[in-house]
Amino acid sequence: MRRQSDVFFGERESGQDVRQTNATAVMAVANIVKTSLGPVGLDKARMLVDDIGDVTITNDGATILKLLEIEHPAAKILVELAELQDQEVGDGTTSVVILAAELLKRANELVRNKIHPTNIIAGFRLAMRESVKYVEGKLARDVETLGKEALLQCAKTSMSSKIIGAEEDFFADLVVDACTSIKTYNDMGDVRYPIKAINILKAHGKSLKESSVLHGYALNLGRAAEGMPKLVKNAKIACIDFNLQKTKMLMGIQVLVNDPKELEKIREQEFEITANRIKMILAAGANVVLCSKGIDDMALKYFVEAGAIACRRVNRDDLRRIAKATGAQVMLSLSDMDGGETFDESMLGTAGEVVEQRVADDDMVVIKDCASTQSCTILLRGANDYMLDEIDRSVHDALCIVKRTLESGKVVAGGGAVEAALSIYLENMATTLGSREQLAIAEFANALLVIPKVLSVNAAKDSTDLVAKLRAIHHQAQSQGNEELAGMGLDLVKGELRDNIASGVLEPALSKVKSIQFATEAAITILRIDDLIQLEPEQEGQ
Amino acid sequence: MTATMAGERYVENKLKHDVRVSNMTAAKKLADAIRTSLGPRGMDKMMVNAKNDVTISNDGATILKTMDVTHPAAKMLVELSKSQDIVAGDGTTSVAVLCGALLDKCIGLLGRGVHPTVISDAMSTACEKACEILEGMSDPVDLNDRESLIQAATTSLGSKVVAQYSSLLSPIAVDCVLRVLDQERPNMVDLRDVKIVKKVGGTMDDTELVDGIVFDQKPSKAAGGPTRVEDAKIGLVQFCISPPKTDLENNVIVSDYTQMDKILREERNHIIGIIKKIKASGCNVLLVQKSILRDAVSDLALHYLAKAKILVIRDIEREEIEFISKTLHCQPVAHVDHMTPDKLGHAALVNEKQCGNGKVVQVTGVENMGRTVSVIVRGGNQLVVEEADRSLHDALCVIRCLVQKRFLIVGGGAPEVEMSQKLGYWARTLSGMDAVAVKAFAEALEVVPYTLAENAGLNPIEIVTELRNAHVAGNVHHGINVRKGTISNMKEENVLQPLLVSTSALSLATECVRMILKIDDIVPSMR
């Protein structure tokens, strides 16, 4: 019940009413993304058309929710949750939303049965902590014991629900290849896999199986002039972050000429300043010049004469990454400490070769064998923009997953195995507690089962039957201490149970742990609300 | 004649009565609205403002502030909560709830024909008496007793979303206040000396107290400047390192092509001049104040600074200057000619640090560090971080209260029941209208334990009567044990709060009620 208040401009809703509306709103959001969970199912992708007519086709939970422009404040929390999962883990956005909604729905039922929300919150927190402990202690396996194969499997599991699922073997190779090639060490000596160093390029045409990894950094632009060489070996790269156009005077400075002859001289001088800079760069030995700003056509002849490649309008981020990879320095200016201008050889970066390649309709400049760190580029091919965008998102998710697996070194079985195991474990734990939290923990355990349930429903299998079997086998695993059975999960194609660790349906443990934590936190945040005060929007023109 | 007189008076009185009652009802309604967020098991409110921004909070002052109250009398309640926030920083919900309960009683008394001024005076004496009782049951606290201080902070955090992290946040709050405490002026704590930097990402466990100072701004490294400087000499400058601009009306006129090169050279020389002077002072970390008139640091200057291996942090807000100079023991420099080694601050390390999705700059090992402290607050999303910030602020205020008035009393509704009991006895020794008013005051106080019990999902009548029983039997420190759902000795449970929070809540609420009582007409002034 919403009622207008006489004390302030706006509406107020409180108590059970607001809990009910919040739960309904959240469930509605979860229902939207529910069908995109899991590897099989009919409703695999969604076409979203926004208010200016842009079309996006995706089945990535975070992307869908971001585009939906959700109004309800509680539902907004769920959107933020998906975004958070996307940032922290990169995958599992759909499952985190479904889990949070299920937790909230069940909590709401408990409140109706006269259990105070604070007791439920305490129970959920306890259950969350126990789950995380159990996943990390009992369910997780080291990647080392499973070998290199595990990485491929993790990537495949992440892709299986996406558009590239059909070509998962191909793309898993691609992703793992790209990811392992960018291994770096940070200041503290830890191994890091900076996903940002992987440049994803999209090009129309050919089939998606023609996608490839280019070792080296590819720039989606061509040389500045045709007269330049297509290939430069032993490249010395200069990264320039200022204009190589005719030098313009600053604001507030006027050039006043009385003599027409002077005019030409002034023009020459304007150009001369830039020409001198270019000559200086070339004299230092640079044979590849990447400029983030413009290069005058007149100036190009110097590069052509010197047999150097020059590129204009290079993206600044690209420029910075190339500088890092080749050991070059991004130059904001050529000025030295004496007030003059110089260009030193030490500012140049080196690479094995720089080559212009033709890919589909576009020219691309690829920098290969960079001196210091590795970088690589994934070139995606596909029929149209929507498909390429969706492949991009899927590949990004898979990259994140591989990175997490490599960094954390632990994996768990997918296909609902973890959720089923946790559910059994928490239920057993709940019965040992004599306090009010018992019911909440039991509901938490039940809520976790939503993941295998939705998975089997999406695969058009009998969810009741499958989940019951799954629970039975995990009960057996835990009561007998049989660790072999702990990896049992769903085989959604055949509709039966199998050992998902052996058959390679794997997810990084970190992703599971984070999604349980985030979902619980979000559910608690919404559960604590017992009052919604909605102020009237300000009238326009007042 | 007498008939018309009587008639007129009747109408007049009716009006006055109406105004009073309408004022009181409005204020009471507002108090009722935030009642559910009182206590450790209180719930949160979600506020959607006119711009559709969402705030989730259970801090009374924040809720009332966001609510955009329109009724004039209800506005007083918002102000009341705000002043409690200023004085004590905590107990903002309690003060509003208490005020609501007192108003409720007043309506009853007015209905029975007690004159407003009599009620008002009686309330004031009752309040004085109540504060005496509170002081009687308080215990002095020593600032060296870290345990008690942490307990008080924990009690304050108990009702917030961040309650589960209280074991982390309370020691931080205590350490913050103790560090900024000036031994020469032991009663003064300026919370502006505590800088809280909020960063989304990570979990709240990553919240930490930084020994030094943290900057939200990233170092400017477009030109490849350093991001880590050991044995730093920090300069804080308020001038710009960019070419000077001519006034709008003026122009520099070039009539010869040879001068063009000269102009460019001149610009370089101008900046080099500045940077050489900075370098000469030995400075290797430069904090530059934000400027809206022109680039604080031009690209060219960044290039030179990078060459000189000077780490630059731009966009320092003007308000931060005082804090920074106090912390780093450096002096702000307004002109480059004043850049001398004695104006610089010294630190062992200035380092860029990954923090969630963003980066912060951390300065550690500061020599002669001032009495200031920085805290980085982390959390899963924007809403949580904001709420953590507010909660930490409350905890800081609680400790500040203890510094100002070094007495602790127990929490959990125990003092309110005790006051109610004692005032009840005292009322019996009085006679006349005063006795009735004091008795009403005493009864109103019970709203705190009543609400606590209600919010915790307990049976309020049962709990409150049990509490009364315990207090009659002389168990002064018995209060509601929300966790166990029973009553017990709060002193043993370590539920403690500063005396100042309770006394200020009590006197502010009483004064507010007296003010509302005395209004007998609302005259809308014409515009």
Coordinates of N, CA and C in Angstrom, one line a residue, chain B residues 145-283:
Chain B
D145 N 42.1 3.7 28.4 CA 41.4 2.4 28.4 C 40.9 2.1 27.0
R146 N 41.7 1.5 26.2 CA 41.3 1.4 24.8 C 40.1 0.4 24.6
E147 N 40.0 -0.6 25.5 CA 38.9 -1.5 25.4 C 37.6 -0.9 25.5
S148 N 37.4 0.0 26.5 CA 36.1 0.6 26.8 C 35.8 1.5 25.6
L149 N 36.7 2.2 25.0 CA 36.5 3.1 23.9 C 36.0 2.2 22.7
I150 N 36.7 1.1 22.5 CA 36.3 0.3 21.4 C 34.9 -0.3 21.6
Q151 N 34.6 -0.6 22.8 CA 33.2 -1.1 23.1 C 32.2 -0.1 22.8
A152 N 32.4 1.2 23.1 CA 31.5 2.3 22.9 C 31.3 2.4 21.4
A153 N 32.4 2.4 20.6 CA 32.3 2.5 19.2 C 31.5 1.3 18.6
T154 N 31.7 0.1 19.1 CA 31.0 -1.1 18.7 C 29.5 -0.9 18.9
T155 N 29.1 -0.4 20.0 CA 27.7 -0.2 20.3 C 27.1 0.7 19.3
S156 N 27.8 1.7 18.9 CA 27.3 2.7 18.0 C 27.1 2.0 16.6
L157 N 28.1 1.2 16.2 CA 28.1 0.6 14.9 C 27.1 -0.6 14.9
G158 N 26.6 -1.0 16.1 CA 25.8 -2.2 16.2 C 24.5 -2.1 15.3
S159 N 24.0 -0.9 15.1 CA 22.7 -0.8 14.4 C 22.9 -0.6 12.9
K160 N 24.2 -0.6 12.4 CA 24.4 -0.2 11.0 C 24.5 -1.5 10.1
V161 N 24.5 -1.3 8.8 CA 24.7 -2.4 7.9 C 26.1 -3.0 8.1
V162 N 27.0 -2.1 8.6 CA 28.4 -2.6 8.7 C 28.7 -3.3 10.0
A163 N 27.6 -3.6 10.8 CA 27.7 -4.1 12.1 C 28.7 -5.3 12.2
Q164 N 28.6 -6.2 11.1 CA 29.5 -7.4 11.2 C 31.0 -7.0 11.1
Y165 N 31.3 -5.8 10.6 CA 32.7 -5.4 10.5 C 33.1 -4.5 11.7
S166 N 32.2 -4.5 12.7 CA 32.5 -3.5 13.8 C 33.9 -3.9 14.5
S167 N 34.2 -5.2 14.5 CA 35.5 -5.5 15.1 C 36.7 -4.9 14.3
L168 N 36.4 -4.5 13.1 CA 37.5 -3.9 12.3 C 37.4 -2.4 12.4
L169 N 36.1 -1.9 12.3 CA 36.0 -0.4 12.2 C 36.1 0.3 13.6
S170 N 35.7 -0.4 14.6 CA 35.8 0.3 15.9 C 37.2 0.6 16.3
P171 N 38.2 -0.3 16.2 CA 39.6 0.1 16.6 C 40.1 1.2 15.6
I172 N 39.6 1.2 14.4 CA 40.1 2.2 13.5 C 39.5 3.6 14.0
A173 N 38.3 3.6 14.4 CA 37.7 4.9 14.8 C 38.4 5.3 16.1
V174 N 38.7 4.4 17.0 CA 39.4 4.8 18.3 C 40.7 5.3 18.0
D175 N 41.5 4.6 17.1 CA 42.8 5.0 16.8 C 42.9 6.4 16.1
C176 N 41.9 6.6 15.2 CA 41.8 7.9 14.5 C 41.7 9.0 15.6
V177 N 40.7 8.9 16.5 CA 40.5 10.0 17.4 C 41.7 10.2 18.3
L178 N 42.2 9.1 18.8 CA 43.3 9.2 19.7 C 44.5 9.9 19.0
R179 N 44.7 9.6 17.7 CA 45.8 10.2 17.0 C 45.7 11.7 16.8
V180 N 44.4 12.1 16.5 CA 44.3 13.5 16.2 C 44.1 14.3 17.5
L181 N 44.1 13.6 18.6 CA 43.9 14.3 19.9 C 45.1 15.1 20.3
D182 N 44.9 16.4 20.6 CA 46.0 17.3 20.9 C 46.1 17.3 22.4
Q183 N 47.3 17.0 22.9 CA 47.5 16.9 24.4 C 47.3 18.2 25.0
E184 N 47.6 19.3 24.3 CA 47.5 20.6 24.9 C 46.1 21.1 25.1
R185 N 45.3 20.6 24.2 CA 43.8 21.0 24.3 C 43.0 19.7 24.3
P186 N 43.1 19.1 25.5 CA 42.6 17.7 25.5 C 41.1 17.6 25.3
N187 N 40.3 18.7 25.3 CA 38.9 18.5 25.2 C 38.4 18.8 23.7
M188 N 39.4 19.1 22.9 CA 39.0 19.5 21.5 C 39.4 18.4 20.6
V189 N 38.5 17.9 19.8 CA 38.8 17.0 18.7 C 38.2 17.5 17.5
D190 N 39.0 17.8 16.5 CA 38.4 18.3 15.2 C 38.4 17.2 14.3
L191 N 37.2 16.7 13.9 CA 37.1 15.6 13.0 C 37.5 15.9 11.6
R192 N 37.7 17.2 11.3 CA 38.2 17.5 10.0 C 39.7 17.0 9.8
D193 N 40.3 16.7 10.9 CA 41.6 16.1 10.9 C 41.6 14.6 10.4
V194 N 40.5 14.1 10.3 CA 40.4 12.7 9.8 C 39.9 12.7 8.4
K195 N 40.7 12.2 7.5 CA 40.3 12.2 6.1 C 39.9 10.9 5.7
I196 N 38.6 10.8 5.2 CA 38.1 9.5 4.8 C 38.1 9.5 3.2
V197 N 38.8 8.5 2.7 CA 38.8 8.3 1.2 C 37.9 7.1 0.9
K198 N 36.9 7.3 0.0 CA 36.0 6.3 -0.3 C 36.4 5.7 -1.7
K199 N 36.5 4.3 -1.7 CA 36.8 3.7 -3.0 C 36.0 2.5 -3.1
V200 N 35.2 2.4 -4.2 CA 34.4 1.2 -4.5 C 35.3 0.1 -5.0
G201 N 35.0 -1.1 -4.6 CA 35.7 -2.3 -5.0 C 36.3 -3.0 -3.8
G202 N 36.5 -4.3 -4.0 CA 37.0 -5.0 -2.8 C 35.9 -5.2 -1.8
T203 N 36.2 -5.7 -0.6 CA 35.2 -5.8 0.4 C 35.6 -4.9 1.6
M204 N 34.6 -4.8 2.5 CA 34.9 -3.9 3.6 C 36.1 -4.3 4.5
D205 N 36.5 -5.6 4.3 CA 37.6 -6.0 5.1 C 38.9 -5.3 4.7
D206 N 38.9 -4.7 3.5 CA 40.1 -4.0 3.0 C 40.2 -2.6 3.6
T207 N 39.2 -2.2 4.3 CA 39.2 -0.8 4.9 C 40.4 -0.7 5.8
E208 N 41.2 0.4 5.7 CA 42.3 0.4 6.5 C 42.7 1.9 7.0
L209 N 43.4 1.9 8.1 CA 43.9 3.2 8.6 C 45.2 3.4 8.0
V210 N 45.5 4.5 7.4 CA 46.8 4.7 6.7 C 47.7 5.6 7.6
D211 N 48.8 5.1 7.8 CA 49.8 5.9 8.5 C 50.4 6.9 7.6
G212 N 49.8 8.0 7.4 CA 50.3 9.0 6.4 C 49.1 9.6 5.8
I213 N 49.1 9.7 4.5 CA 48.0 10.4 3.8 C 47.7 9.7 2.5
V214 N 46.5 9.8 2.1 CA 46.1 9.1 0.9 C 45.5 10.1 -0.1
F215 N 45.8 10.1 -1.3 CA 45.2 11.0 -2.3 C 44.3 10.2 -3.2
D216 N 43.1 10.7 -3.5 CA 42.2 10.1 -4.4 C 42.7 10.3 -5.8
Q217 N 43.4 11.3 -6.1 CA 43.9 11.7 -7.4 C 45.0 10.8 -7.8
K218 N 45.1 10.5 -9.1 CA 46.1 9.7 -9.6 C 47.3 10.6 -9.9
P219 N 48.6 10.1 -9.9 CA 49.7 10.9 -10.3 C 49.6 11.1 -11.8
S220 N 49.9 12.3 -12.3 CA 49.8 12.5 -13.7 C 51.1 11.9 -14.4
K221 N 50.8 11.0 -15.2 CA 52.0 10.3 -15.8 C 51.9 10.2 -17.3
A222 N 51.2 11.2 -17.9 CA 51.0 11.2 -19.3 C 52.3 11.3 -20.0
A223 N 53.3 12.0 -19.4 CA 54.6 12.1 -20.0 C 55.6 11.1 -19.5
G224 N 55.1 10.0 -18.7 CA 55.9 9.0 -18.3 C 56.7 9.4 -17.0
G225 N 56.1 10.2 -16.2 CA 56.7 10.6 -14.9 C 56.7 9.4 -13.9
P226 N 57.4 9.5 -12.8 CA 57.5 8.4 -11.9 C 56.2 8.3 -11.1
T227 N 55.9 7.0 -10.6 CA 54.7 6.8 -9.8 C 55.1 6.3 -8.4
R228 N 56.4 6.3 -8.2 CA 56.9 5.8 -6.9 C 58.2 6.6 -6.6
V229 N 58.2 7.2 -5.4 CA 59.3 8.0 -5.1 C 59.7 7.7 -3.6
E230 N 60.9 7.3 -3.4 CA 61.4 7.0 -2.1 C 62.1 8.3 -1.5
D231 N 62.1 8.4 -0.2 CA 62.7 9.5 0.4 C 62.2 10.8 -0.2
A232 N 60.9 11.0 -0.2 CA 60.2 12.1 -0.9 C 60.3 13.4 -0.2
K233 N 60.5 14.4 -1.0 CA 60.4 15.8 -0.5 C 59.2 16.4 -1.2
I234 N 58.2 16.7 -0.4 CA 56.9 17.1 -1.0 C 56.7 18.6 -0.9
G235 N 56.4 19.1 -2.1 CA 56.1 20.5 -2.2 C 54.6 20.7 -2.5
L236 N 54.0 21.7 -1.9 CA 52.5 21.9 -2.1 C 52.4 23.3 -2.7
V237 N 52.1 23.3 -4.0 CA 52.1 24.6 -4.7 C 50.7 25.1 -5.0
Q238 N 50.5 26.4 -5.0 CA 49.2 27.0 -5.3 C 49.3 27.8 -6.6
F239 N 50.5 27.8 -7.3 CA 50.6 28.5 -8.5 C 50.5 27.5 -9.7
C240 N 50.3 28.1 -10.9 CA 50.2 27.3 -12.1 C 51.5 27.1 -12.8
I241 N 51.8 25.9 -13.3 CA 53.0 25.7 -14.1 C 52.5 25.6 -15.6
S242 N 52.2 26.8 -16.1 CA 51.7 26.8 -17.5 C 52.0 28.2 -18.1
P243 N 52.0 28.3 -19.4 CA 52.3 29.6 -19.9 C 51.3 30.7 -19.5
P244 N 51.7 31.8 -19.1 CA 50.7 32.8 -18.7 C 49.9 33.3 -19.8
K245 N 48.6 33.5 -19.5 CA 47.7 33.9 -20.6 C 47.6 35.5 -20.6
T246 N 47.5 36.0 -21.8 CA 47.2 37.4 -21.8 C 45.8 37.7 -21.5
D247 N 45.5 38.9 -21.1 CA 44.1 39.2 -20.9 C 43.3 39.2 -22.2
L248 N 42.0 39.1 -22.0 CA 41.2 38.8 -23.2 C 41.4 39.9 -24.2
E249 N 41.5 41.2 -23.8 CA 41.6 42.3 -24.8 C 43.0 42.4 -25.4
N250 N 44.0 41.9 -24.8 CA 45.3 42.1 -25.2 C 45.8 41.0 -26.2
N251 N 46.7 41.4 -27.1 CA 47.3 40.5 -28.0 C 48.8 40.7 -28.1
V252 N 49.5 39.6 -28.3 CA 50.9 39.7 -28.6 C 51.0 39.7 -30.1
I253 N 51.6 40.7 -30.7 CA 51.7 40.8 -32.1 C 53.0 40.5 -32.7
V254 N 53.0 39.6 -33.6 CA 54.3 39.1 -34.2 C 54.3 39.6 -35.6
S255 N 55.3 40.3 -36.0 CA 55.3 40.8 -37.4 C 56.5 40.3 -38.2
D256 N 57.3 39.4 -37.5 CA 58.5 38.9 -38.2 C 58.5 37.4 -38.1
Y257 N 58.8 36.7 -39.1 CA 58.7 35.2 -39.0 C 59.8 34.6 -38.0
T258 N 60.9 35.4 -37.9 CA 61.9 34.9 -37.0 C 61.4 34.9 -35.5
Q259 N 60.4 35.7 -35.3 CA 60.0 35.8 -33.9 C 59.1 34.6 -33.5
M260 N 58.6 33.9 -34.5 CA 57.7 32.8 -34.2 C 58.4 31.7 -33.4
D261 N 59.5 31.4 -33.9 CA 60.3 30.4 -33.2 C 60.6 30.8 -31.8
K262 N 60.9 32.1 -31.7 CA 61.2 32.7 -30.4 C 60.1 32.6 -29.4
I263 N 58.9 32.8 -29.9 CA 57.8 32.7 -28.9 C 57.7 31.3 -28.3
L264 N 57.8 30.3 -29.2 CA 57.8 28.9 -28.7 C 58.9 28.7 -27.7
R265 N 60.1 29.2 -28.0 CA 61.2 29.0 -27.2 C 61.0 29.7 -25.8
E266 N 60.4 30.9 -25.9 CA 60.1 31.7 -24.7 C 59.2 30.9 -23.8
E267 N 58.2 30.3 -24.4 CA 57.3 29.5 -23.5 C 58.0 28.4 -22.8
R268 N 58.9 27.7 -23.6 CA 59.6 26.6 -23.0 C 60.5 27.2 -21.8
N269 N 61.2 28.3 -22.1 CA 62.1 28.8 -21.1 C 61.3 29.3 -19.9
H270 N 60.2 29.8 -20.1 CA 59.4 30.2 -18.9 C 59.1 29.0 -18.0
I271 N 58.7 27.9 -18.6 CA 58.3 26.8 -17.8 C 59.6 26.1 -17.2
I272 N 60.6 26.1 -18.0 CA 61.9 25.5 -17.5 C 62.3 26.3 -16.3
G273 N 62.1 27.6 -16.4 CA 62.5 28.5 -15.3 C 61.8 28.1 -14.0
I274 N 60.5 27.9 -14.1 CA 59.7 27.5 -12.9 C 60.2 26.1 -12.4
I275 N 60.4 25.2 -13.4 CA 60.7 23.8 -12.9 C 62.1 23.8 -12.4
K276 N 63.0 24.5 -12.9 CA 64.4 24.5 -12.3 C 64.4 25.0 -10.9
K277 N 63.5 26.0 -10.6 CA 63.5 26.5 -9.3 C 62.9 25.5 -8.3
I278 N 61.9 24.8 -8.9 CA 61.3 23.7 -8.0 C 62.3 22.6 -7.8
K279 N 63.0 22.3 -8.8 CA 64.0 21.2 -8.7 C 65.1 21.7 -7.7
A280 N 65.5 22.9 -7.8 CA 66.6 23.4 -7.0 C 66.2 23.3 -5.5
S281 N 64.9 23.4 -5.2 CA 64.6 23.3 -3.8 C 64.7 21.9 -3.3
G282 N 64.9 20.9 -4.2 CA 65.1 19.5 -3.8 C 63.8 18.8 -3.8
C283 N 62.7 19.4 -4.3 CA 61.4 18.8 -4.3 C 61.3 17.7 -5.3

